[in-house]
Short mmCIF file of C-alpha atoms in Angstrom, two decimals:
data_model
loop_
_atom_site.label_atom_id
_atom_site.label_comp_id
_atom_site.label_asym_id
_atom_site.label_seq_id
_atom_site.Cartn_x
_atom_site.Cartn_y
_atom_site.Cartn_z
CA GLN Z 1 -0.28 0.03 -0.02
CA VAL Z 2 1.02 3.43 -0.31
CA GLN Z 3 3.64 4.98 2.19
CA LEU Z 4 4.64 8.43 2.86
CA GLN Z 5 8.16 9.11 4.61
CA GLU Z 6 9.22 12.69 5.05
CA SER Z 7 12.98 13.68 5.26
CA GLY Z 8 15.02 16.93 6.06
CA PRO Z 9 16.94 18.84 8.54
CA GLY Z 10 15.60 18.62 12.07
CA LEU Z 11 17.15 21.99 13.22
CA VAL Z 12 16.49 25.44 11.03
CA LYS Z 13 17.86 28.65 12.23
CA PRO Z 14 15.72 31.49 12.98
CA SER Z 15 14.91 33.63 9.76
CA GLU Z 16 16.09 30.81 7.38
CA THR Z 17 14.26 28.32 5.34
CA LEU Z 18 12.59 25.00 6.53
CA SER Z 19 12.85 22.49 3.59
CA LEU Z 20 11.46 18.93 3.71
CA THR Z 21 10.82 16.47 1.06
CA CYS Z 22 8.19 13.49 1.14
CA THR Z 23 8.63 10.51 -0.71
CA VAL Z 24 5.75 8.22 -1.86
CA SER Z 25 6.54 4.58 -2.07
CA GLY Z 26 4.09 1.83 -2.91
CA GLY Z 27 2.19 3.80 -5.34
CA SER Z 28 2.23 6.72 -8.18
CA ILE Z 29 2.33 10.21 -6.85
CA GLY Z 30 -0.17 11.09 -9.73
CA SER Z 31 -4.03 11.72 -9.62
CA TYR Z 32 -4.10 12.76 -5.91
CA TYR Z 33 -3.60 15.83 -4.03
CA TRP Z 34 -0.55 16.18 -1.63
CA SER Z 35 -0.74 18.00 1.66
CA TRP Z 36 1.63 19.26 4.36
CA ILE Z 37 0.05 19.62 7.73
CA ARG Z 38 2.15 20.53 11.00
CA GLN Z 39 1.31 20.14 14.82
CA PRO Z 40 3.68 22.24 17.28
CA PRO Z 41 4.37 20.33 20.43
CA GLY Z 42 1.35 19.54 22.63
CA LYS Z 43 -0.93 21.43 20.20
CA GLY Z 44 -3.52 20.61 17.52
CA LEU Z 45 -3.12 20.44 13.53
CA GLU Z 46 -2.61 23.03 11.19
CA TRP Z 47 -3.11 22.32 7.26
CA LEU Z 48 -0.33 24.22 5.37
CA GLY Z 49 -1.45 23.41 1.78
CA TYR Z 50 -1.35 20.98 -0.99
CA VAL Z 51 0.15 20.58 -4.35
CA TYR Z 52 -1.75 18.28 -7.22
CA TYR Z 53 0.00 15.92 -9.51
CA THR Z 54 -0.31 18.57 -12.23
CA GLY Z 55 1.72 21.16 -10.03
CA SER Z 56 -1.34 23.28 -8.91
CA THR Z 57 -0.86 24.54 -5.55
CA ASN Z 58 -3.35 25.78 -2.73
CA TYR Z 59 -1.96 27.24 0.77
CA ASN Z 60 -3.33 28.36 3.87
CA PRO Z 61 -3.67 32.20 4.13
CA SER Z 62 -2.46 32.37 7.54
CA LEU Z 63 1.04 31.66 6.42
CA LYS Z 64 1.22 34.82 4.87
CA GLY Z 65 3.12 33.72 1.74
CA ARG Z 66 6.15 31.87 3.23
CA VAL Z 67 5.00 28.61 2.17
CA THR Z 68 5.68 26.85 -1.15
CA ILE Z 69 4.79 23.44 -2.09
CA SER Z 70 6.28 21.87 -5.26
CA ILE Z 71 6.13 18.24 -6.84
CA ASP Z 72 8.65 15.91 -8.79
CA THR Z 73 6.59 13.15 -10.45
CA SER Z 74 9.55 11.85 -11.77
CA LYS Z 75 11.06 10.96 -8.35
CA ASN Z 76 7.50 10.24 -6.72
CA GLN Z 77 8.22 13.11 -4.05
CA PHE Z 78 6.69 16.61 -3.13
CA SER Z 79 8.54 19.26 -0.87
CA LEU Z 80 7.61 22.09 1.28
CA ASN Z 81 9.53 25.12 1.87
CA LEU Z 82 8.82 27.57 4.53
CA ILE Z 83 10.75 30.99 4.74
CA SER Z 84 11.62 33.26 7.27
CA VAL Z 85 11.04 30.66 10.05
CA THR Z 86 10.68 31.65 14.02
CA ALA Z 87 10.44 29.51 16.73
CA THR Z 88 6.64 29.22 16.28
CA ASP Z 89 7.36 27.19 13.55
CA THR Z 90 8.74 24.60 15.58
CA ALA Z 91 6.43 21.46 15.02
CA ILE Z 92 5.83 17.97 13.77
CA TYR Z 93 5.71 18.27 9.75
CA TYR Z 94 3.40 15.64 8.24
CA CYS Z 95 2.85 15.04 4.62
CA ALA Z 96 -0.48 13.30 3.68
CA ARG Z 97 -2.48 12.09 0.66
CA SER Z 98 -6.07 13.07 0.08
CA SER Z 99 -8.41 10.21 0.39
CA SER Z 100 -9.90 10.90 -3.24
CA PRO Z 101 -8.31 11.55 -6.25
CA TYR Z 102 -10.94 14.17 -7.25
CA ASN Z 103 -10.76 16.62 -3.99
CA PHE Z 104 -8.21 17.79 -1.20
CA TYR Z 105 -10.85 17.55 1.52
CA TYR Z 106 -9.65 14.67 3.42
CA MET Z 107 -6.54 12.93 4.12
CA ASP Z 108 -6.23 9.17 4.57
CA VAL Z 109 -2.54 8.24 4.30
CA TRP Z 110 -0.27 10.04 6.35
CA GLY Z 111 3.69 10.00 6.90
CA LYS Z 112 4.99 9.45 10.25
CA GLY Z 113 6.19 12.93 10.88
CA ALA Z 114 9.09 14.72 10.84
CA THR Z 115 10.27 17.26 14.10
CA VAL Z 116 11.67 20.61 13.04
CA ILE Z 117 13.05 22.81 15.86
CA VAL Z 118 13.77 26.35 15.23
CA SER Z 119 16.56 27.43 17.22
CA SER Z 120 19.88 29.18 16.71
CA GLU Q 1 -12.27 31.47 8.34
CA ILE Q 2 -14.55 28.78 9.86
CA VAL Q 3 -13.45 28.00 13.21
CA LEU Q 4 -14.15 24.41 14.76
CA THR Q 5 -14.90 24.00 18.58
CA GLN Q 6 -14.68 20.72 20.03
CA SER Q 7 -16.19 19.60 23.36
CA PRO Q 8 -15.31 18.57 25.79
CA ALA Q 9 -11.91 18.99 25.66
CA THR Q 10 -11.49 15.81 27.90
CA LEU Q 11 -13.59 13.07 28.24
CA SER Q 12 -12.82 10.40 31.00
CA SER Q 13 -14.92 7.21 30.16
CA SER Q 14 -14.28 3.19 30.97
CA PRO Q 15 -13.93 0.62 28.49
CA GLY Q 16 -17.40 -0.61 27.26
CA GLU Q 17 -18.96 2.55 27.81
CA ARG Q 18 -20.55 5.07 24.88
CA ALA Q 19 -18.48 8.14 24.11
CA THR Q 20 -19.91 11.15 22.35
CA LEU Q 21 -17.64 13.79 21.13
CA SER Q 22 -19.11 17.27 19.59
CA CYS Q 23 -17.67 19.52 16.79
CA ARG Q 24 -19.21 22.87 16.38
CA ALA Q 25 -18.59 24.99 13.23
CA SER Q 26 -18.75 28.86 13.33
CA GLN Q 27 -20.67 28.60 10.01
CA SER Q 28 -22.25 25.80 8.16
CA VAL Q 29 -20.00 23.34 6.44
CA SER Q 30 -22.72 21.28 5.00
CA THR Q 31 -21.45 17.71 5.83
CA TYR Q 32 -17.84 18.62 4.62
CA LEU Q 33 -16.61 17.39 7.79
CA ALA Q 34 -13.97 14.61 8.84
CA TRP Q 35 -13.12 13.13 12.09
CA TYR Q 36 -9.38 11.87 12.88
CA GLN Q 37 -7.87 9.71 15.91
CA GLN Q 38 -4.49 10.48 16.95
CA LYS Q 39 -2.36 8.24 19.46
CA PRO Q 40 0.60 9.57 21.17
CA GLY Q 41 3.56 9.50 18.94
CA GLN Q 42 1.53 8.73 15.77
CA ALA Q 43 0.15 10.40 12.72
CA PRO Q 44 -3.56 10.95 12.56
CA ARG Q 45 -5.80 8.55 11.23
CA LEU Q 46 -8.84 9.29 9.21
CA LEU Q 47 -12.16 7.75 10.84
CA ILE Q 48 -14.93 9.46 9.18
CA SER Q 49 -15.53 11.59 6.10
CA ASP Q 50 -18.44 13.80 4.74
CA ALA Q 51 -19.74 13.70 8.57
CA SER Q 52 -20.78 9.95 8.54
CA ASN Q 53 -19.11 7.82 5.98
CA ARG Q 54 -16.51 5.40 7.82
CA ALA Q 55 -12.97 5.07 6.03
CA THR Q 56 -11.70 2.01 5.08
CA GLY Q 57 -10.96 -0.67 7.81
CA ILE Q 58 -12.44 1.48 10.51
CA PRO Q 59 -14.52 -0.63 12.82
CA ALA Q 60 -18.52 -0.34 12.98
CA ARG Q 61 -18.36 1.08 16.64
CA PHE Q 62 -17.31 4.39 15.12
CA SER Q 63 -20.08 6.53 13.73
CA GLY Q 64 -20.35 10.23 12.46
CA SER Q 65 -23.56 12.29 12.30
CA GLY Q 66 -24.82 15.87 11.77
CA SER Q 67 -24.75 18.76 9.17
CA GLY Q 68 -24.63 22.46 9.11
CA THR Q 69 -22.71 23.55 12.26
CA ASP Q 70 -23.24 20.73 14.65
CA PHE Q 71 -21.40 17.29 14.43
CA THR Q 72 -21.05 14.39 16.67
CA LEU Q 73 -18.61 11.20 16.70
CA THR Q 74 -19.81 8.37 18.56
CA ILE Q 75 -17.83 5.49 19.93
CA SER Q 76 -20.49 2.86 20.86
CA SER Q 77 -18.55 0.78 23.07
CA LEU Q 78 -14.96 1.90 23.81
CA GLU Q 79 -12.22 -0.48 23.26
CA PRO Q 80 -8.69 -0.07 25.29
CA GLU Q 81 -7.24 1.04 21.69
CA ASP Q 82 -9.89 3.58 21.30
CA PHE Q 83 -8.35 6.12 24.26
CA ALA Q 84 -6.45 8.84 22.00
CA VAL Q 85 -7.10 12.51 20.73
CA TYR Q 86 -9.98 12.88 18.24
CA TYR Q 87 -10.07 16.04 15.85
CA CYS Q 88 -12.79 16.93 13.58
CA GLN Q 89 -11.79 19.18 10.31
CA GLN Q 90 -13.63 20.85 7.81
CA ARG Q 91 -12.90 22.49 4.20
CA SER Q 92 -14.36 25.47 3.07
CA ASN Q 93 -13.30 28.19 0.82
CA TRP Q 94 -10.17 26.16 -0.36
CA VAL Q 95 -8.76 25.96 3.12
CA LEU Q 96 -8.82 22.86 5.55
CA THR Q 97 -8.98 23.74 9.17
CA PHE Q 98 -8.94 21.49 12.46
CA GLY Q 99 -10.78 21.48 15.70
CA GLY Q 100 -8.53 21.83 19.14
CA GLY Q 101 -9.21 18.35 19.79
CA THR Q 102 -11.09 16.12 22.36
CA LYS Q 103 -8.72 13.52 24.45
CA VAL Q 104 -10.69 10.71 25.42
CA GLU Q 105 -9.03 9.22 28.40
CA ILE Q 106 -9.54 6.11 30.75
CA LYS Q 107 -11.73 6.90 33.96
#
């Protein structure tokens, strides 16, 4: 079955860029919506945005233009870039797949999560 | 932005009991609502989509209901593995938002 695995630096300095990659295995990255969600320590979930397999994107306005999500279908990967990070961006970052190939509304396959700490 | 408010924040129950979790939206989301379960150290798991449709492999003791602004997740008889945090989630105006969560703990 489809599995997702996040990878990237676990420590990022304030004002720098947080970059994570999600590798999709056991299936093709085509035909679904692929999202990033984060969870600060001890807190709830925040959806950051999605990329469709065509490359189209949609982001949470709360990130005020700091987020970019891209896709590389040849590598079966999609990526998250978050610029100008501060300590409030410290969180577990999850990648996830939409439960339907026709919309992004819900997510039924999740990665295990990657912990990212923002600190100098 | 639509805000989802979950109640109670914590529900203390015993195995075998019925659990009723609430999610209220600040404005109507029709039936575009999902429920997720999250255990410590794990990613969330989709339980229910479109307010009442169980996801693949989810036991029948989990059921969802509601529409508009008021939604309920019911666990008919709590199993030991059901003690976890539950989140509701909606989609509106091309943005997904989650509720603050309800922790179901063992009494």
